[in-house]
Amino acid sequence: MTNLSIVEQSKRYFSDDEDYITLYENEDSYIYYVRNYQAQTEFLLVSVDLMMSLDEKYRTVSGVYLKPYFSVLRQFQGKVTKHVLCNALLGHFHHLFDCSVSELFHKL
C-alpha cells in the first residue's frame, strides 16, 4: 500500500505584509500589481520590454508605477484582461480591486 500525501502549494508573497497578482506574464514580459499592507501603498512592476513599448513620457527608470500612474495599464488592457480571465485569477482580482476587470479600466 502506498501513502499519498497532498502538499498544498503555498501562495508566494514578496513579504508577509504584501499581496500581489500577476496581471500579465508571458516569457520575460510581466505586469505585477503589489499591495503592501504595512506601508499602505500599491504599485505596478512592469518588465523592461513592456515599459519600452510605451511612449517615452510614460517610461520610468525602474519599471515601478505608483497608484497615480496606474493609467499606464490602459496600454495593456487586452493583455491584462485575457491573462486574468484565462488563468482563473478573477477571484483574486476581485479581492484586490473590488471591481471587475472592465470596471478597473473604466476607473483609470
mmCIF file of N, CA and C in Angstrom:
data_model
loop_
_atom_site.group_PDB
_atom_site.id
_atom_site.type_symbol
_atom_site.label_atom_id
_atom_site.label_comp_id
_atom_site.label_asym_id
_atom_site.label_seq_id
_atom_site.Cartn_x
_atom_site.Cartn_y
_atom_site.Cartn_z
ATOM 1 N N MET A 1 0.833 -1.172 0.000
ATOM 2 C CA MET A 1 0.000 0.000 0.000
ATOM 3 C C MET A 1 0.884 1.244 0.000
ATOM 4 N N THR A 2 0.489 2.219 -0.811
ATOM 5 C CA THR A 2 1.257 3.452 -0.938
ATOM 6 C C THR A 2 0.532 4.583 -0.241
ATOM 7 N N ASN A 3 1.262 5.323 0.560
ATOM 8 C CA ASN A 3 0.680 6.500 1.206
ATOM 9 C C ASN A 3 0.896 7.708 0.311
ATOM 10 N N LEU A 4 -0.199 8.318 -0.043
ATOM 11 C CA LEU A 4 -0.115 9.520 -0.862
ATOM 12 C C LEU A 4 -0.277 10.736 0.042
ATOM 13 N N SER A 5 0.576 11.662 -0.136
ATOM 14 C CA SER A 5 0.426 12.899 0.640
ATOM 15 C C SER A 5 0.192 14.043 -0.333
ATOM 16 N N ILE A 6 -0.754 14.850 0.004
ATOM 17 C CA ILE A 6 -1.038 16.019 -0.811
ATOM 18 C C ILE A 6 -0.425 17.217 -0.130
ATOM 19 N N VAL A 7 0.426 17.861 -0.837
ATOM 20 C CA VAL A 7 1.093 19.032 -0.299
ATOM 21 C C VAL A 7 0.470 20.253 -0.950
ATOM 22 N N GLU A 8 -0.131 21.077 -0.140
ATOM 23 C CA GLU A 8 -0.750 22.290 -0.661
ATOM 24 C C GLU A 8 0.343 23.275 -0.998
ATOM 25 N N GLN A 9 0.284 23.779 -2.221
ATOM 26 C CA GLN A 9 1.284 24.738 -2.651
ATOM 27 C C GLN A 9 0.968 26.079 -1.999
ATOM 28 N N SER A 10 1.919 26.597 -1.278
ATOM 29 C CA SER A 10 1.683 27.866 -0.604
ATOM 30 C C SER A 10 1.736 29.017 -1.603
ATOM 31 N N LYS A 11 0.986 30.050 -1.309
ATOM 32 C CA LYS A 11 0.954 31.230 -2.144
ATOM 33 C C LYS A 11 2.252 31.995 -1.942
ATOM 34 N N ARG A 12 2.831 32.466 -3.034
ATOM 35 C CA ARG A 12 4.080 33.226 -2.942
ATOM 36 C C ARG A 12 3.780 34.682 -2.628
ATOM 37 N N TYR A 13 4.515 35.245 -1.723
ATOM 38 C CA TYR A 13 4.412 36.650 -1.373
ATOM 39 C C TYR A 13 5.794 37.267 -1.483
ATOM 40 N N PHE A 14 5.834 38.540 -1.766
ATOM 41 C CA PHE A 14 7.103 39.244 -1.731
ATOM 42 C C PHE A 14 7.557 39.377 -0.281
ATOM 43 N N SER A 15 6.626 39.586 0.609
ATOM 44 C CA SER A 15 6.894 39.591 2.049
ATOM 45 C C SER A 15 5.583 39.262 2.746
ATOM 46 N N ASP A 16 5.623 39.093 4.065
ATOM 47 C CA ASP A 16 4.430 38.698 4.813
ATOM 48 C C ASP A 16 3.324 39.740 4.795
ATOM 49 N N ASP A 17 3.673 40.991 4.604
ATOM 50 C CA ASP A 17 2.655 42.037 4.629
ATOM 51 C C ASP A 17 2.288 42.528 3.236
ATOM 52 N N GLU A 18 2.578 41.722 2.212
ATOM 53 C CA GLU A 18 2.245 42.094 0.847
ATOM 54 C C GLU A 18 1.417 41.014 0.181
ATOM 55 N N ASP A 19 0.616 41.447 -0.757
ATOM 56 C CA ASP A 19 -0.144 40.550 -1.607
ATOM 57 C C ASP A 19 0.089 41.026 -3.033
ATOM 58 N N TYR A 20 0.013 40.131 -3.983
ATOM 59 C CA TYR A 20 0.218 40.537 -5.368
ATOM 60 C C TYR A 20 -0.599 39.662 -6.297
ATOM 61 N N ILE A 21 -0.760 40.151 -7.514
ATOM 62 C CA ILE A 21 -1.410 39.390 -8.563
ATOM 63 C C ILE A 21 -0.631 39.640 -9.853
ATOM 64 N N THR A 22 -0.491 38.605 -10.632
ATOM 65 C CA THR A 22 0.135 38.732 -11.934
ATOM 66 C C THR A 22 -0.944 39.176 -12.912
ATOM 67 N N LEU A 23 -0.846 40.411 -13.364
ATOM 68 C CA LEU A 23 -1.826 40.925 -14.305
ATOM 69 C C LEU A 23 -1.518 40.485 -15.724
ATOM 70 N N TYR A 24 -0.237 40.237 -16.004
ATOM 71 C CA TYR A 24 0.181 39.740 -17.311
ATOM 72 C C TYR A 24 1.542 39.090 -17.150
ATOM 73 N N GLU A 25 1.718 37.969 -17.841
ATOM 74 C CA GLU A 25 3.013 37.293 -17.824
ATOM 75 C C GLU A 25 3.119 36.431 -19.072
ATOM 76 N N ASN A 26 4.196 36.631 -19.812
ATOM 77 C CA ASN A 26 4.473 35.838 -20.997
ATOM 78 C C ASN A 26 5.978 35.871 -21.227
ATOM 79 N N GLU A 27 6.620 34.732 -21.000
ATOM 80 C CA GLU A 27 8.072 34.620 -21.067
ATOM 81 C C GLU A 27 8.713 35.650 -20.146
ATOM 82 N N ASP A 28 9.459 36.617 -20.678
ATOM 83 C CA ASP A 28 10.129 37.615 -19.839
ATOM 84 C C ASP A 28 9.306 38.886 -19.650
ATOM 85 N N SER A 29 8.126 38.935 -20.232
ATOM 86 C CA SER A 29 7.252 40.106 -20.097
ATOM 87 C C SER A 29 6.299 39.893 -18.931
ATOM 88 N N TYR A 30 6.106 40.931 -18.122
ATOM 89 C CA TYR A 30 5.211 40.792 -16.980
ATOM 90 C C TYR A 30 4.694 42.142 -16.511
ATOM 91 N N ILE A 31 3.535 42.075 -15.861
ATOM 92 C CA ILE A 31 2.971 43.202 -15.114
ATOM 93 C C ILE A 31 2.451 42.617 -13.818
ATOM 94 N N TYR A 32 3.022 43.051 -12.701
ATOM 95 C CA TYR A 32 2.592 42.608 -11.381
ATOM 96 C C TYR A 32 1.981 43.795 -10.637
ATOM 97 N N TYR A 33 0.893 43.530 -9.965
ATOM 98 C CA TYR A 33 0.307 44.512 -9.057
ATOM 99 C C TYR A 33 0.665 44.059 -7.647
ATOM 100 N N VAL A 34 1.209 44.962 -6.852
ATOM 101 C CA VAL A 34 1.628 44.636 -5.489
ATOM 102 C C VAL A 34 0.942 45.598 -4.524
ATOM 103 N N ARG A 35 0.397 45.024 -3.454
ATOM 104 C CA ARG A 35 -0.197 45.834 -2.382
ATOM 105 C C ARG A 35 0.568 45.532 -1.100
ATOM 106 N N ASN A 36 1.135 46.578 -0.513
ATOM 107 C CA ASN A 36 1.848 46.451 0.756
ATOM 108 C C ASN A 36 0.945 46.994 1.845
ATOM 109 N N TYR A 37 0.493 46.101 2.718
ATOM 110 C CA TYR A 37 -0.436 46.490 3.782
ATOM 111 C C TYR A 37 0.234 47.319 4.860
ATOM 112 N N GLN A 38 1.471 47.021 5.174
ATOM 113 C CA GLN A 38 2.195 47.744 6.219
ATOM 114 C C GLN A 38 2.412 49.202 5.817
ATOM 115 N N ALA A 39 2.878 49.414 4.603
ATOM 116 C CA ALA A 39 3.140 50.774 4.127
ATOM 117 C C ALA A 39 1.906 51.427 3.526
ATOM 118 N N GLN A 40 0.837 50.669 3.398
ATOM 119 C CA GLN A 40 -0.411 51.135 2.807
ATOM 120 C C GLN A 40 -0.171 51.778 1.444
ATOM 121 N N THR A 41 0.486 51.014 0.585
ATOM 122 C CA THR A 41 0.786 51.501 -0.752
ATOM 123 C C THR A 41 0.537 50.405 -1.785
ATOM 124 N N GLU A 42 0.306 50.823 -3.002
ATOM 125 C CA GLU A 42 0.097 49.911 -4.120
ATOM 126 C C GLU A 42 1.009 50.358 -5.248
ATOM 127 N N PHE A 43 1.512 49.396 -6.007
ATOM 128 C CA PHE A 43 2.339 49.756 -7.154
ATOM 129 C C PHE A 43 2.314 48.655 -8.190
ATOM 130 N N LEU A 44 2.719 49.015 -9.401
ATOM 131 C CA LEU A 44 2.844 48.070 -10.509
ATOM 132 C C LEU A 44 4.321 47.880 -10.807
ATOM 133 N N LEU A 45 4.687 46.643 -11.104
ATOM 134 C CA LEU A 45 6.021 46.328 -11.603
ATOM 135 C C LEU A 45 5.847 45.909 -13.057
ATOM 136 N N VAL A 46 6.512 46.606 -13.954
ATOM 137 C CA VAL A 46 6.366 46.355 -15.386
ATOM 138 C C VAL A 46 7.731 45.991 -15.952
ATOM 139 N N SER A 47 7.768 44.919 -16.740
ATOM 140 C CA SER A 47 9.039 44.477 -17.323
ATOM 141 C C SER A 47 9.582 45.528 -18.293
ATOM 142 N N VAL A 48 10.872 45.459 -18.511
ATOM 143 C CA VAL A 48 11.554 46.439 -19.354
ATOM 144 C C VAL A 48 10.978 46.452 -20.771
ATOM 145 N N ASP A 49 10.743 45.279 -21.349
ATOM 146 C CA ASP A 49 10.257 45.259 -22.732
ATOM 147 C C ASP A 49 8.873 45.879 -22.869
ATOM 148 N N LEU A 50 7.985 45.653 -21.905
ATOM 149 C CA LEU A 50 6.662 46.279 -21.957
ATOM 150 C C LEU A 50 6.773 47.778 -21.705
ATOM 151 N N MET A 51 7.628 48.165 -20.776
ATOM 152 C CA MET A 51 7.817 49.580 -20.490
ATOM 153 C C MET A 51 8.368 50.308 -21.714
ATOM 154 N N MET A 52 9.281 49.675 -22.432
ATOM 155 C CA MET A 52 9.875 50.295 -23.614
ATOM 156 C C MET A 52 8.877 50.405 -24.768
ATOM 157 N N SER A 53 7.792 49.638 -24.715
ATOM 158 C CA SER A 53 6.770 49.733 -25.757
ATOM 159 C C SER A 53 5.852 50.945 -25.542
ATOM 160 N N LEU A 54 5.968 51.586 -24.385
ATOM 161 C CA LEU A 54 5.181 52.777 -24.071
ATOM 162 C C LEU A 54 5.829 54.023 -24.676
ATOM 163 N N ASP A 55 5.017 55.080 -24.820
ATOM 164 C CA ASP A 55 5.590 56.364 -25.208
ATOM 165 C C ASP A 55 6.629 56.765 -24.171
ATOM 166 N N GLU A 56 7.624 57.487 -24.611
ATOM 167 C CA GLU A 56 8.735 57.857 -23.736
ATOM 168 C C GLU A 56 8.276 58.585 -22.477
ATOM 169 N N LYS A 57 7.218 59.384 -22.566
ATOM 170 C CA LYS A 57 6.761 60.147 -21.405
ATOM 171 C C LYS A 57 6.184 59.266 -20.301
ATOM 172 N N TYR A 58 5.840 57.991 -20.626
ATOM 173 C CA TYR A 58 5.289 57.066 -19.634
ATOM 174 C C TYR A 58 6.325 56.112 -19.050
ATOM 175 N N ARG A 59 7.545 56.173 -19.516
ATOM 176 C CA ARG A 59 8.585 55.243 -19.045
ATOM 177 C C ARG A 59 9.187 55.728 -17.729
ATOM 178 N N THR A 60 9.543 54.751 -16.896
ATOM 179 C CA THR A 60 10.259 55.070 -15.659
ATOM 180 C C THR A 60 11.620 54.388 -15.696
ATOM 181 N N VAL A 61 12.496 54.805 -14.847
ATOM 182 C CA VAL A 61 13.829 54.204 -14.778
ATOM 183 C C VAL A 61 13.740 52.783 -14.221
ATOM 184 N N SER A 62 12.862 52.582 -13.242
ATOM 185 C CA SER A 62 12.811 51.313 -12.519
ATOM 186 C C SER A 62 11.714 50.360 -12.978
ATOM 187 N N GLY A 63 10.749 50.842 -13.757
ATOM 188 C CA GLY A 63 9.625 49.978 -14.136
ATOM 189 C C GLY A 63 8.586 49.874 -13.033
ATOM 190 N N VAL A 64 8.655 50.767 -12.059
ATOM 191 C CA VAL A 64 7.694 50.791 -10.958
ATOM 192 C C VAL A 64 6.753 51.975 -11.174
ATOM 193 N N TYR A 65 5.450 51.689 -11.063
ATOM 194 C CA TYR A 65 4.439 52.731 -11.221
ATOM 195 C C TYR A 65 3.581 52.779 -9.961
ATOM 196 N N LEU A 66 3.510 53.962 -9.345
ATOM 197 C CA LEU A 66 2.668 54.154 -8.170
ATOM 198 C C LEU A 66 1.233 54.406 -8.612
ATOM 199 N N LYS A 67 0.307 54.328 -7.677
ATOM 200 C CA LYS A 67 -1.124 54.387 -7.985
ATOM 201 C C LYS A 67 -1.536 55.575 -8.871
ATOM 202 N N PRO A 68 -1.018 56.780 -8.682
ATOM 203 C CA PRO A 68 -1.431 57.878 -9.555
ATOM 204 C C PRO A 68 -1.109 57.629 -11.042
ATOM 205 N N TYR A 69 -0.232 56.676 -11.307
ATOM 206 C CA TYR A 69 0.192 56.414 -12.684
ATOM 207 C C TYR A 69 -0.311 55.068 -13.218
ATOM 208 N N PHE A 70 -1.302 54.488 -12.542
ATOM 209 C CA PHE A 70 -1.861 53.208 -12.985
ATOM 210 C C PHE A 70 -2.547 53.317 -14.345
ATOM 211 N N SER A 71 -2.814 54.521 -14.804
ATOM 212 C CA SER A 71 -3.442 54.686 -16.115
ATOM 213 C C SER A 71 -2.594 54.088 -17.232
ATOM 214 N N VAL A 72 -1.321 53.840 -16.951
ATOM 215 C CA VAL A 72 -0.455 53.198 -17.932
ATOM 216 C C VAL A 72 -0.983 51.806 -18.298
ATOM 217 N N LEU A 73 -1.781 51.219 -17.419
ATOM 218 C CA LEU A 73 -2.365 49.898 -17.686
ATOM 219 C C LEU A 73 -3.284 49.909 -18.903
ATOM 220 N N ARG A 74 -3.847 51.066 -19.227
ATOM 221 C CA ARG A 74 -4.725 51.148 -20.402
ATOM 222 C C ARG A 74 -4.028 50.672 -21.665
ATOM 223 N N GLN A 75 -2.724 50.888 -21.731
ATOM 224 C CA GLN A 75 -1.953 50.463 -22.907
ATOM 225 C C GLN A 75 -1.911 48.940 -23.045
ATOM 226 N N PHE A 76 -2.188 48.239 -21.959
ATOM 227 C CA PHE A 76 -2.106 46.778 -21.938
ATOM 228 C C PHE A 76 -3.445 46.129 -21.600
ATOM 229 N N GLN A 77 -4.539 46.825 -21.827
ATOM 230 C CA GLN A 77 -5.861 46.359 -21.423
ATOM 231 C C GLN A 77 -6.188 44.975 -21.982
ATOM 232 N N GLY A 78 -5.947 44.750 -23.245
ATOM 233 C CA GLY A 78 -6.237 43.452 -23.859
ATOM 234 C C GLY A 78 -5.424 42.328 -23.241
ATOM 235 N N LYS A 79 -4.141 42.562 -23.049
ATOM 236 C CA LYS A 79 -3.254 41.546 -22.474
ATOM 237 C C LYS A 79 -3.645 41.219 -21.036
ATOM 238 N N VAL A 80 -3.924 42.265 -20.254
ATOM 239 C CA VAL A 80 -4.286 42.062 -18.846
ATOM 240 C C VAL A 80 -5.608 41.318 -18.745
ATOM 241 N N THR A 81 -6.608 41.754 -19.497
ATOM 242 C CA THR A 81 -7.929 41.113 -19.455
ATOM 243 C C THR A 81 -7.834 39.643 -19.818
ATOM 244 N N LYS A 82 -7.150 39.346 -20.902
ATOM 245 C CA LYS A 82 -7.016 37.949 -21.352
ATOM 246 C C LYS A 82 -6.281 37.112 -20.311
ATOM 247 N N HIS A 83 -5.203 37.640 -19.749
ATOM 248 C CA HIS A 83 -4.405 36.882 -18.776
ATOM 249 C C HIS A 83 -5.212 36.583 -17.514
ATOM 250 N N VAL A 84 -5.913 37.589 -17.001
ATOM 251 C CA VAL A 84 -6.688 37.396 -15.775
ATOM 252 C C VAL A 84 -7.797 36.373 -15.998
ATOM 253 N N LEU A 85 -8.497 36.461 -17.123
ATOM 254 C CA LEU A 85 -9.606 35.552 -17.397
ATOM 255 C C LEU A 85 -9.138 34.138 -17.725
ATOM 256 N N CYS A 86 -8.088 34.014 -18.506
ATOM 257 C CA CYS A 86 -7.613 32.689 -18.940
ATOM 258 C C CYS A 86 -6.838 31.930 -17.876
ATOM 259 N N ASN A 87 -6.387 32.619 -16.840
ATOM 260 C CA ASN A 87 -5.598 31.963 -15.799
ATOM 261 C C ASN A 87 -6.332 31.866 -14.470
ATOM 262 N N ALA A 88 -7.643 31.983 -14.518
ATOM 263 C CA ALA A 88 -8.503 31.825 -13.330
ATOM 264 C C ALA A 88 -8.065 32.723 -12.180
ATOM 265 N N LEU A 89 -7.766 33.964 -12.488
ATOM 266 C CA LEU A 89 -7.325 34.926 -11.476
ATOM 267 C C LEU A 89 -8.427 35.906 -11.081
ATOM 268 N N LEU A 90 -9.625 35.696 -11.599
ATOM 269 C CA LEU A 90 -10.704 36.648 -11.386
ATOM 270 C C LEU A 90 -11.074 36.808 -9.908
ATOM 271 N N GLY A 91 -11.098 35.722 -9.154
ATOM 272 C CA GLY A 91 -11.413 35.797 -7.728
ATOM 273 C C GLY A 91 -10.420 36.645 -6.964
ATOM 274 N N HIS A 92 -9.149 36.418 -7.216
ATOM 275 C CA HIS A 92 -8.096 37.195 -6.545
ATOM 276 C C HIS A 92 -8.129 38.649 -7.015
ATOM 277 N N PHE A 93 -8.412 38.842 -8.300
ATOM 278 C CA PHE A 93 -8.530 40.191 -8.854
ATOM 279 C C PHE A 93 -9.635 40.959 -8.129
ATOM 280 N N HIS A 94 -10.803 40.330 -7.976
ATOM 281 C CA HIS A 94 -11.918 40.966 -7.264
ATOM 282 C C HIS A 94 -11.554 41.271 -5.823
ATOM 283 N N HIS A 95 -10.825 40.374 -5.190
ATOM 284 C CA HIS A 95 -10.399 40.587 -3.801
ATOM 285 C C HIS A 95 -9.523 41.838 -3.680
ATOM 286 N N LEU A 96 -8.587 42.010 -4.601
ATOM 287 C CA LEU A 96 -7.646 43.125 -4.524
ATOM 288 C C LEU A 96 -8.243 44.451 -4.994
ATOM 289 N N PHE A 97 -9.026 44.415 -6.075
ATOM 290 C CA PHE A 97 -9.512 45.653 -6.674
ATOM 291 C C PHE A 97 -10.971 45.965 -6.354
ATOM 292 N N ASP A 98 -11.702 45.002 -5.855
ATOM 293 C CA ASP A 98 -13.115 45.174 -5.516
ATOM 294 C C ASP A 98 -13.937 45.701 -6.693
ATOM 295 N N CYS A 99 -13.623 45.180 -7.886
ATOM 296 C CA CYS A 99 -14.367 45.529 -9.093
ATOM 297 C C CYS A 99 -14.025 44.522 -10.189
ATOM 298 N N SER A 100 -14.738 44.611 -11.294
ATOM 299 C CA SER A 100 -14.435 43.727 -12.424
ATOM 300 C C SER A 100 -13.249 44.293 -13.197
ATOM 301 N N VAL A 101 -12.737 43.514 -14.123
ATOM 302 C CA VAL A 101 -11.595 43.958 -14.926
ATOM 303 C C VAL A 101 -11.992 45.188 -15.755
ATOM 304 N N SER A 102 -13.151 45.118 -16.387
ATOM 305 C CA SER A 102 -13.596 46.245 -17.215
ATOM 306 C C SER A 102 -13.830 47.505 -16.369
ATOM 307 N N GLU A 103 -14.356 47.336 -15.151
ATOM 308 C CA GLU A 103 -14.562 48.487 -14.269
ATOM 309 C C GLU A 103 -13.232 49.131 -13.873
ATOM 310 N N LEU A 104 -12.214 48.311 -13.656
ATOM 311 C CA LEU A 104 -10.902 48.859 -13.314
ATOM 312 C C LEU A 104 -10.402 49.777 -14.424
ATOM 313 N N PHE A 105 -10.492 49.307 -15.666
ATOM 314 C CA PHE A 105 -10.003 50.126 -16.782
ATOM 315 C C PHE A 105 -10.863 51.368 -16.975
ATOM 316 N N HIS A 106 -12.144 51.265 -16.651
ATOM 317 C CA HIS A 106 -13.029 52.430 -16.734
ATOM 318 C C HIS A 106 -12.645 53.484 -15.694
ATOM 319 N N LYS A 107 -12.211 53.041 -14.507
ATOM 320 C CA LYS A 107 -11.818 53.950 -13.425
ATOM 321 C C LYS A 107 -10.496 54.663 -13.699
ATOM 322 N N LEU A 108 -9.626 54.033 -14.492
ATOM 323 C CA LEU A 108 -8.296 54.601 -14.697
ATOM 324 C C LEU A 108 -8.360 55.900 -15.430
#
